Coordinates of C-alpha atoms in Angstrom, one line a residue:
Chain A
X1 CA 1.6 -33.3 -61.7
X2 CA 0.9 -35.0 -58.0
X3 CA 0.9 -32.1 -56.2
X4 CA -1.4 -30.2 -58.0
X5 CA -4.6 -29.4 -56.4
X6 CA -8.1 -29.9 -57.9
X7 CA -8.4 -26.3 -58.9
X8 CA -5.5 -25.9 -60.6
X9 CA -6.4 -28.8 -62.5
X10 CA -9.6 -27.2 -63.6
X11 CA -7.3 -24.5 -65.0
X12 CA -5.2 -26.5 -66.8
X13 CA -8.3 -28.0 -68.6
X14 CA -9.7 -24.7 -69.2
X15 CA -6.7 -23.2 -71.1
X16 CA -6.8 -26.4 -73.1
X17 CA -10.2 -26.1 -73.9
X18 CA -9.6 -21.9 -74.9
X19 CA -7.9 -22.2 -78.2
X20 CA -11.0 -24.0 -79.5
X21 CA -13.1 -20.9 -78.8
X22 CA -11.9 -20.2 -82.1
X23 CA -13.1 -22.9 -83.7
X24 CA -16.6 -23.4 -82.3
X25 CA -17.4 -19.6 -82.2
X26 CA -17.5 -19.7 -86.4
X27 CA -18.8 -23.2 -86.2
X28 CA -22.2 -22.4 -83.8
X29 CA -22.5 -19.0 -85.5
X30 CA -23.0 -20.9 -89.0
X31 CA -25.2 -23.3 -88.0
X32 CA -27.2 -20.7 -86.3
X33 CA -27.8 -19.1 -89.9
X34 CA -28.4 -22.6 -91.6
X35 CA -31.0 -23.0 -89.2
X36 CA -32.6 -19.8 -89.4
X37 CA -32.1 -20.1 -93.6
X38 CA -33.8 -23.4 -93.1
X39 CA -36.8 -21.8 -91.1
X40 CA -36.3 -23.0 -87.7
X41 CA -37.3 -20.8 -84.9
X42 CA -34.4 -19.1 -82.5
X43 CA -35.6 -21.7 -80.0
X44 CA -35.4 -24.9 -82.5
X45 CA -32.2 -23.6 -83.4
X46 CA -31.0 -23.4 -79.7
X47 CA -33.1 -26.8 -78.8
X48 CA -30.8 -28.7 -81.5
X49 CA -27.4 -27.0 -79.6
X50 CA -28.5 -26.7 -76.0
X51 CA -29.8 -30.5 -76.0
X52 CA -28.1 -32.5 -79.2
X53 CA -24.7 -30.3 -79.1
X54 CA -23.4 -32.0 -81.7
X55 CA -22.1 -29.7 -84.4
X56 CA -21.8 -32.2 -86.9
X57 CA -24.7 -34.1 -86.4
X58 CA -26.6 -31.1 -86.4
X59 CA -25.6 -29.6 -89.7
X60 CA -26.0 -33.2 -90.6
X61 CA -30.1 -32.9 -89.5
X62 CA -30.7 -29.9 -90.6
X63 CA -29.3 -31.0 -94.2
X64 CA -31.7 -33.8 -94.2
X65 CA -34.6 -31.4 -93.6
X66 CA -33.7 -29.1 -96.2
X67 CA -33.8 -31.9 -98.5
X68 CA -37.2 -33.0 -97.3
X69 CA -36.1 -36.6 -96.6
X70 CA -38.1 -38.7 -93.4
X71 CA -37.8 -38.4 -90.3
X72 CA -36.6 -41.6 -89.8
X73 CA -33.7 -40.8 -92.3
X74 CA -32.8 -37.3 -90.6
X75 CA -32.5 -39.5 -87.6
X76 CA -30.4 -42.2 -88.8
X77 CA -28.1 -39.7 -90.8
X78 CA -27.5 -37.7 -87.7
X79 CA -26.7 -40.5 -85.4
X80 CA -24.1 -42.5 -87.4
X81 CA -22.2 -38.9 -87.6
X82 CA -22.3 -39.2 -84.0
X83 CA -21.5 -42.9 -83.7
X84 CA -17.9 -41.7 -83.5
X85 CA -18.5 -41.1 -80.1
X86 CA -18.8 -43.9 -79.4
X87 CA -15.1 -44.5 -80.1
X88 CA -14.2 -41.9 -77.9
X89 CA -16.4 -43.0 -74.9
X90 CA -14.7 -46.4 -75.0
X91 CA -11.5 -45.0 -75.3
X92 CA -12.0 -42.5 -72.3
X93 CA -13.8 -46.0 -70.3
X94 CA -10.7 -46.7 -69.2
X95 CA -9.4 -43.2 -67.5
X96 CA -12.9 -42.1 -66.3
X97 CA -14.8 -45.6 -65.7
X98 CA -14.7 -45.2 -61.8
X99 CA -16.1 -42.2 -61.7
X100 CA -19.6 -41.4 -59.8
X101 CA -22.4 -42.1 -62.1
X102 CA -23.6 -38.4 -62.1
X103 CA -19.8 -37.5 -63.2
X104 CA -19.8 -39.8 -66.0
X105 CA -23.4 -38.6 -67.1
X106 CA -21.9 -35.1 -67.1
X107 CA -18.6 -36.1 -68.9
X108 CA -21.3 -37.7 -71.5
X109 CA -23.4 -34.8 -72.5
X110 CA -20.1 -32.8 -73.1
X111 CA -18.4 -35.1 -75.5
X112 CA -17.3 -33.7 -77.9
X113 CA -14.2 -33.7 -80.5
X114 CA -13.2 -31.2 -78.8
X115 CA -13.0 -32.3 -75.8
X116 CA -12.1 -35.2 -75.9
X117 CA -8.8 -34.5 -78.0
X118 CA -7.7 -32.3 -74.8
X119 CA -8.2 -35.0 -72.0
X120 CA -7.3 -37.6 -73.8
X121 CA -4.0 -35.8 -74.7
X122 CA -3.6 -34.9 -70.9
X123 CA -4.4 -38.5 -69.3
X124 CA -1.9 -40.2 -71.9
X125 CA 1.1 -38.0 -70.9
X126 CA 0.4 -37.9 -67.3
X127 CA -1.0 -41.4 -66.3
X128 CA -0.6 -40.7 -62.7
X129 CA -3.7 -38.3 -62.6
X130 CA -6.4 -39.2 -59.9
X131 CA -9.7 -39.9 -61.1
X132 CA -11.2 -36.7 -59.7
X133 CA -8.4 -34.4 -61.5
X134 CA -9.6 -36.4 -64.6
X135 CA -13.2 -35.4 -64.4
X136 CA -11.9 -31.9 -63.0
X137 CA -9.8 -31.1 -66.3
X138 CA -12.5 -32.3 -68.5
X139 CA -14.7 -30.1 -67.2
X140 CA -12.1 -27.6 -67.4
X141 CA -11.9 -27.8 -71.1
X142 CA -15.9 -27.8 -71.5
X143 CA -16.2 -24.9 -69.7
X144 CA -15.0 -22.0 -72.5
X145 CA -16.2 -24.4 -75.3
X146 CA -20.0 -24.8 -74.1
X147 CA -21.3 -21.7 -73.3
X148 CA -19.7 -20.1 -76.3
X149 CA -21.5 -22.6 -78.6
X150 CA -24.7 -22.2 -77.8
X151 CA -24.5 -18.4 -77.4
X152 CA -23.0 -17.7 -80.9
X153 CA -26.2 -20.2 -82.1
X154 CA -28.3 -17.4 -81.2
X155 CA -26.4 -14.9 -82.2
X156 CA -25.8 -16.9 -85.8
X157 CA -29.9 -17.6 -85.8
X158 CA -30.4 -14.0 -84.8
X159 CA -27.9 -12.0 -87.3
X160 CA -29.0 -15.0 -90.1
X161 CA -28.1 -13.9 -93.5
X162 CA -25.8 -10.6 -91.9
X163 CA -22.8 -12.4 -92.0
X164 CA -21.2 -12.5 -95.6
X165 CA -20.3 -15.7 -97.5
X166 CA -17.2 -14.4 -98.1
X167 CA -16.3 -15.1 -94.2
X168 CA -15.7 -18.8 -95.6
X169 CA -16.7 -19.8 -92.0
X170 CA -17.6 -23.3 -94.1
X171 CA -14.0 -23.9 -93.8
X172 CA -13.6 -23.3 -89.7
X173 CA -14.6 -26.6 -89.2
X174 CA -11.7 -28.7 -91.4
X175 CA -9.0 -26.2 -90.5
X176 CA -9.5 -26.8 -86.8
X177 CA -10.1 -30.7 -87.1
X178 CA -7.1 -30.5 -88.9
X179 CA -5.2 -28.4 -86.1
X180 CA -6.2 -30.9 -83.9
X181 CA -5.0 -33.8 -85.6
X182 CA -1.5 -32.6 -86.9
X183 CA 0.3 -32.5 -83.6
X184 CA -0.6 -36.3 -83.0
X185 CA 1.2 -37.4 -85.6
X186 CA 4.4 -38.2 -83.8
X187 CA 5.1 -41.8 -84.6
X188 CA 5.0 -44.2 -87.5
X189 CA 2.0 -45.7 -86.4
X190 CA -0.3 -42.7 -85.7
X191 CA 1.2 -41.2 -89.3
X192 CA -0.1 -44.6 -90.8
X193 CA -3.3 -44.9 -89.1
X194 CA -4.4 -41.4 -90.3
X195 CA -3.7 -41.7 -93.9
X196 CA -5.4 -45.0 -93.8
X197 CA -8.6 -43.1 -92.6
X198 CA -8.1 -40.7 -95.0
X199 CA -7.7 -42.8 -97.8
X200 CA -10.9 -45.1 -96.9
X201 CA -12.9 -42.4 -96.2
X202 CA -12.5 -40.4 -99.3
X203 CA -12.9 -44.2 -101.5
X204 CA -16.0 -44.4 -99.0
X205 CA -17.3 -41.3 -99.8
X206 CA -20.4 -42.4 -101.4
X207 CA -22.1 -44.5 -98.5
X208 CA -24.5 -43.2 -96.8
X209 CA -23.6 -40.5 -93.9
X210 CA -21.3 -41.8 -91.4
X211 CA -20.8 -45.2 -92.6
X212 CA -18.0 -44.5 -94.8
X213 CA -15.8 -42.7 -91.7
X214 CA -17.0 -45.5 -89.3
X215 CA -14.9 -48.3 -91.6
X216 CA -12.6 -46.0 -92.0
X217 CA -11.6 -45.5 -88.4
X218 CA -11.8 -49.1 -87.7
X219 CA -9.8 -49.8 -90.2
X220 CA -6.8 -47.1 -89.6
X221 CA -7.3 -48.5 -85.9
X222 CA -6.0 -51.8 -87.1
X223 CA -3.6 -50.2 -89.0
X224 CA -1.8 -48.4 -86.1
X225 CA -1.9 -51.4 -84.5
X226 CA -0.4 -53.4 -86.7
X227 CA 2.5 -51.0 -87.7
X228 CA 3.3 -50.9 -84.2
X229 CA 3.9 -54.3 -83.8
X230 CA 6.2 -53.9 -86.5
X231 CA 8.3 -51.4 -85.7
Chain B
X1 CA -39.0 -25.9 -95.0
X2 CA -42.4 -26.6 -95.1
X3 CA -42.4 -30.3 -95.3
X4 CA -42.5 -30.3 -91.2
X5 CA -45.0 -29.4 -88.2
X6 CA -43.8 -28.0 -85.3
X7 CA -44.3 -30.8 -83.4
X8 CA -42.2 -33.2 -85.8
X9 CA -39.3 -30.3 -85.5
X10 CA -39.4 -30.7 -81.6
X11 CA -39.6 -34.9 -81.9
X12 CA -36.8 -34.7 -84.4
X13 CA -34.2 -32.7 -81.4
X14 CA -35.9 -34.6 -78.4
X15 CA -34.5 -38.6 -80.2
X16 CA -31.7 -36.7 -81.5
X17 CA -30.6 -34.8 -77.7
X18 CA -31.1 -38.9 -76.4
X19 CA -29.9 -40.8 -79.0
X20 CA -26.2 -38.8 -78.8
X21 CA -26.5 -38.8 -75.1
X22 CA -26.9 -42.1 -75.2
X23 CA -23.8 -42.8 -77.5
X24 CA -21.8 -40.5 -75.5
X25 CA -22.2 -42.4 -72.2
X26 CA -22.3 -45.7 -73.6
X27 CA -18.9 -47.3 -72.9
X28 CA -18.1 -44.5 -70.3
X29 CA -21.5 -44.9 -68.5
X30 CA -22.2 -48.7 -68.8
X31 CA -19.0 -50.4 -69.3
X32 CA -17.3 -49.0 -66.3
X33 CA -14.0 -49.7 -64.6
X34 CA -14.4 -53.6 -66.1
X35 CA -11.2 -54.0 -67.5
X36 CA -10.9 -54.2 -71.3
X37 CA -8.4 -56.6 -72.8
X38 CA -5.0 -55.9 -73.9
X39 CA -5.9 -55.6 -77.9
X40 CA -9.4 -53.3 -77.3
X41 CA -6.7 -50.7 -75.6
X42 CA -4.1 -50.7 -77.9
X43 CA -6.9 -50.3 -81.0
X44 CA -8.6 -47.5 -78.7
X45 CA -5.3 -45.6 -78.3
X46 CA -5.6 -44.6 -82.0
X47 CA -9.1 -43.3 -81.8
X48 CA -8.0 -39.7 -82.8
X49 CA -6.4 -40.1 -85.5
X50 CA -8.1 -42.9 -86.8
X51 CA -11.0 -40.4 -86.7
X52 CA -10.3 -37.1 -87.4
X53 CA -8.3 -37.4 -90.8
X54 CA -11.3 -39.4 -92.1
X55 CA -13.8 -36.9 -91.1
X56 CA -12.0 -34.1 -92.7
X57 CA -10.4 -35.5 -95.6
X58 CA -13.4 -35.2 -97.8
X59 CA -14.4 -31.9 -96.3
X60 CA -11.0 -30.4 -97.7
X61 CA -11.0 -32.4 -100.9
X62 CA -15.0 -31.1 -102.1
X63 CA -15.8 -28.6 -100.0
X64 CA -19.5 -27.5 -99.9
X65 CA -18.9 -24.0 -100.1
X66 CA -17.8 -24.6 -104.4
X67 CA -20.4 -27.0 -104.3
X68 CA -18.4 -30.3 -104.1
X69 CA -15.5 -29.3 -106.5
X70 CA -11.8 -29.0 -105.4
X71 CA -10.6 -25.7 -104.5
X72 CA -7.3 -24.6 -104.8
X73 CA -7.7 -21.9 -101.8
X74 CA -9.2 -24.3 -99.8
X75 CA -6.4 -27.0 -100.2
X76 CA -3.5 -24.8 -99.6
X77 CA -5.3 -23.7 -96.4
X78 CA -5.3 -26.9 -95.5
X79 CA -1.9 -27.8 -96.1
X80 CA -0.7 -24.9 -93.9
X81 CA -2.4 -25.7 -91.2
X82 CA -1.1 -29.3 -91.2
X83 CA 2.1 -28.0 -91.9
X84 CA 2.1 -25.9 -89.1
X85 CA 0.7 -28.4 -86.7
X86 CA 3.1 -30.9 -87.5
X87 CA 6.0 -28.5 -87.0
X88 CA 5.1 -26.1 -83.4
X89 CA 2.6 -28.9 -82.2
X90 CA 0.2 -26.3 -81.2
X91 CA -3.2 -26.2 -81.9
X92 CA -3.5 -22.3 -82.0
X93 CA -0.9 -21.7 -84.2
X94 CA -1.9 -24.0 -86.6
X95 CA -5.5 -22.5 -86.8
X96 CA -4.6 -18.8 -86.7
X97 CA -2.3 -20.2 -90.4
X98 CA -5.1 -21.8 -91.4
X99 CA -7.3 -18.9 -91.2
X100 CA -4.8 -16.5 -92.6
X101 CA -3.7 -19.0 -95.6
X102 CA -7.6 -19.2 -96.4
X103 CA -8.3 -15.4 -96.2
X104 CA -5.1 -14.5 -98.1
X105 CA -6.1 -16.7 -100.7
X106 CA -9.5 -15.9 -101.2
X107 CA -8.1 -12.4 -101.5
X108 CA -6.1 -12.9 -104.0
X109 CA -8.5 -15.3 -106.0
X110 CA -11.1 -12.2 -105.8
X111 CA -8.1 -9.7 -107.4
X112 CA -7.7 -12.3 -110.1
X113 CA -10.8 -13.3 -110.8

């Protein structure tokens, strides 16, 4: 899209980023009851999305403290859930690496599964996009998904135990992860590479918290790879 | 949760709010425009769904909610939802199935049971 201007671009990354209202509204509002049910304060509850914003290194933490376990084990468990992001920093290196170093800071503190999924999406199909419009449409997709996280965090550690199990809000999260990942699947090679991560993951299952999905994922990255070459 | 002061609470978000940070911008913030080579690209292009599928396939399998054991509600859920992904390609549609395939289902599990 050349002739798009720089607005319009934020746009476009905003009505990307809208759909997922729907996932993160359930998502924050649960964690702000499991916090609350944990005995966090409204502000600890906020702290962890405001400053970490990180859904599932978050439930991850706060799982850890319910169980009582060290520090330095909530820590550790958190992190490797996040070390995924990793992945998707490198992977977004190449489309955002020139960027001004306050840009890239912000890009960084919004990375998320989210958001990532949506720019990624939109600097494969249209490779011609300028830097700026890059760092435009990202911020275009963070901007319905932030505010609406941490908000329904203190509405979730506010209402607490209100909202009815029957909700099944548990189930928000791998429904919409699942949304997210079903329209990729458009060649042999990205079919492959996910059922390899499925597969390890689940036979993985019992290492410890995020070690299981980091093999995983750099083994269905292989994967892809190599089917590609073959077909 | 007792096992914690206030104080460890608040240490426990500060590493946690720099730690991710610091994941996040790692290869974005410190790596740069250097070019990568050839193979790092083509392994990178399959982050998504290298990731994703491997994050939620035990989710769907034991969900927490029945306390680890499969759930028929909960699988057909997800199936809908990746059936209707795969076939509009839209993230919203496949969601708003997902949702109602999940709350029809748990409806009908409460009649019957």
């Amino acid at each position: 899209m050349p002739a798009a201007t720089s607005k319009s671009v934020y746009w476009q990354g905003v009505r990307a980023g809208g759909p997922f209202i729907l996932v993160v509204v359930p998502f924050s509002l649960l964690f702000g009851v499991a916090a609350t049910e944990a005995g966090l304060t409204l502000a600890q509850a906020m702290g962890f999305s405001v400053l970490v914003i990180a859904g599932g290194s978050q439930f991850a933490a706060l799982q850890m403290m319910v169980d009582q376990a060290g520090i330095a084990l909530v820590l550790l468990a958190a992190l490797a859930v996040n070390l995924r992001m990793a992945m998707y920093s490198a992977s977004l290196a190449p489309y955002l690496g020139t960027a001004p170093l306050w840009q890239r800071a912000v890009v960084a503190y919004t990375l998320f599964d989210q958001t990532y999924l949506a720019s990624i999406t939109a600097y494969d199909a249209q490779p011609a996009m300028s830097i700026r419009d890059r760092f435009d449409y990202f911020m275009g997709v963070a901007t319905p998904i932030t505010p609406v996280w941490c908000a329904m965090t203190a509405v979730g550690a506010l209402a607490g135990t209100a909202i009815p199990p029957a909700a099944a809000l548990d189930f928000a999260l791998p429904i919409t992860f699942l949304a997210m990942v079903a329209p990729m699947l458009r060649s042999l090679p990205h079919l492959a590479a996910a059922g390899t991560s499925a597969v390890v993951a689940l036979v993985l299952n019992g290492l410890p918290a995020g070690t299981g999905l980091l093999i995983a994922s750099a083994c269905a990255m292989a994967v892809g790879v190599l089917v590609e070459k073959r077909t | 949760m007792t096992g914690y002061g206030t104080g460890e609470i608040w240490a426990i978000i500060a590493i946690l709010a720099v730690g991710t940070f610091l994941i996040r911008f790692s290869f974005v913030g410190l790596i740069g425009n250097r070019p990568m080579p050839d193979l790092v690209m083509r392994l990178l292009r399959y982050t998504p769904v290298a990731v994703l599928p491997g994050l939620v396939a035990p989710l769907v399998l034991w969900p927490a909610a029945t306390g680890g054991d499969p759930d028929a509600v909960r699988l057909i859920a997800a199936g809908v939802a990746l059936a209707v992904g795969l076939w509009t390609r839209a993230v919203i549609w496949s969601i708003v199935a997902g949702f109602m395939a999940l709350y029809a289902g748990l409806g009908v599990a409460a009649l019957l049971g």
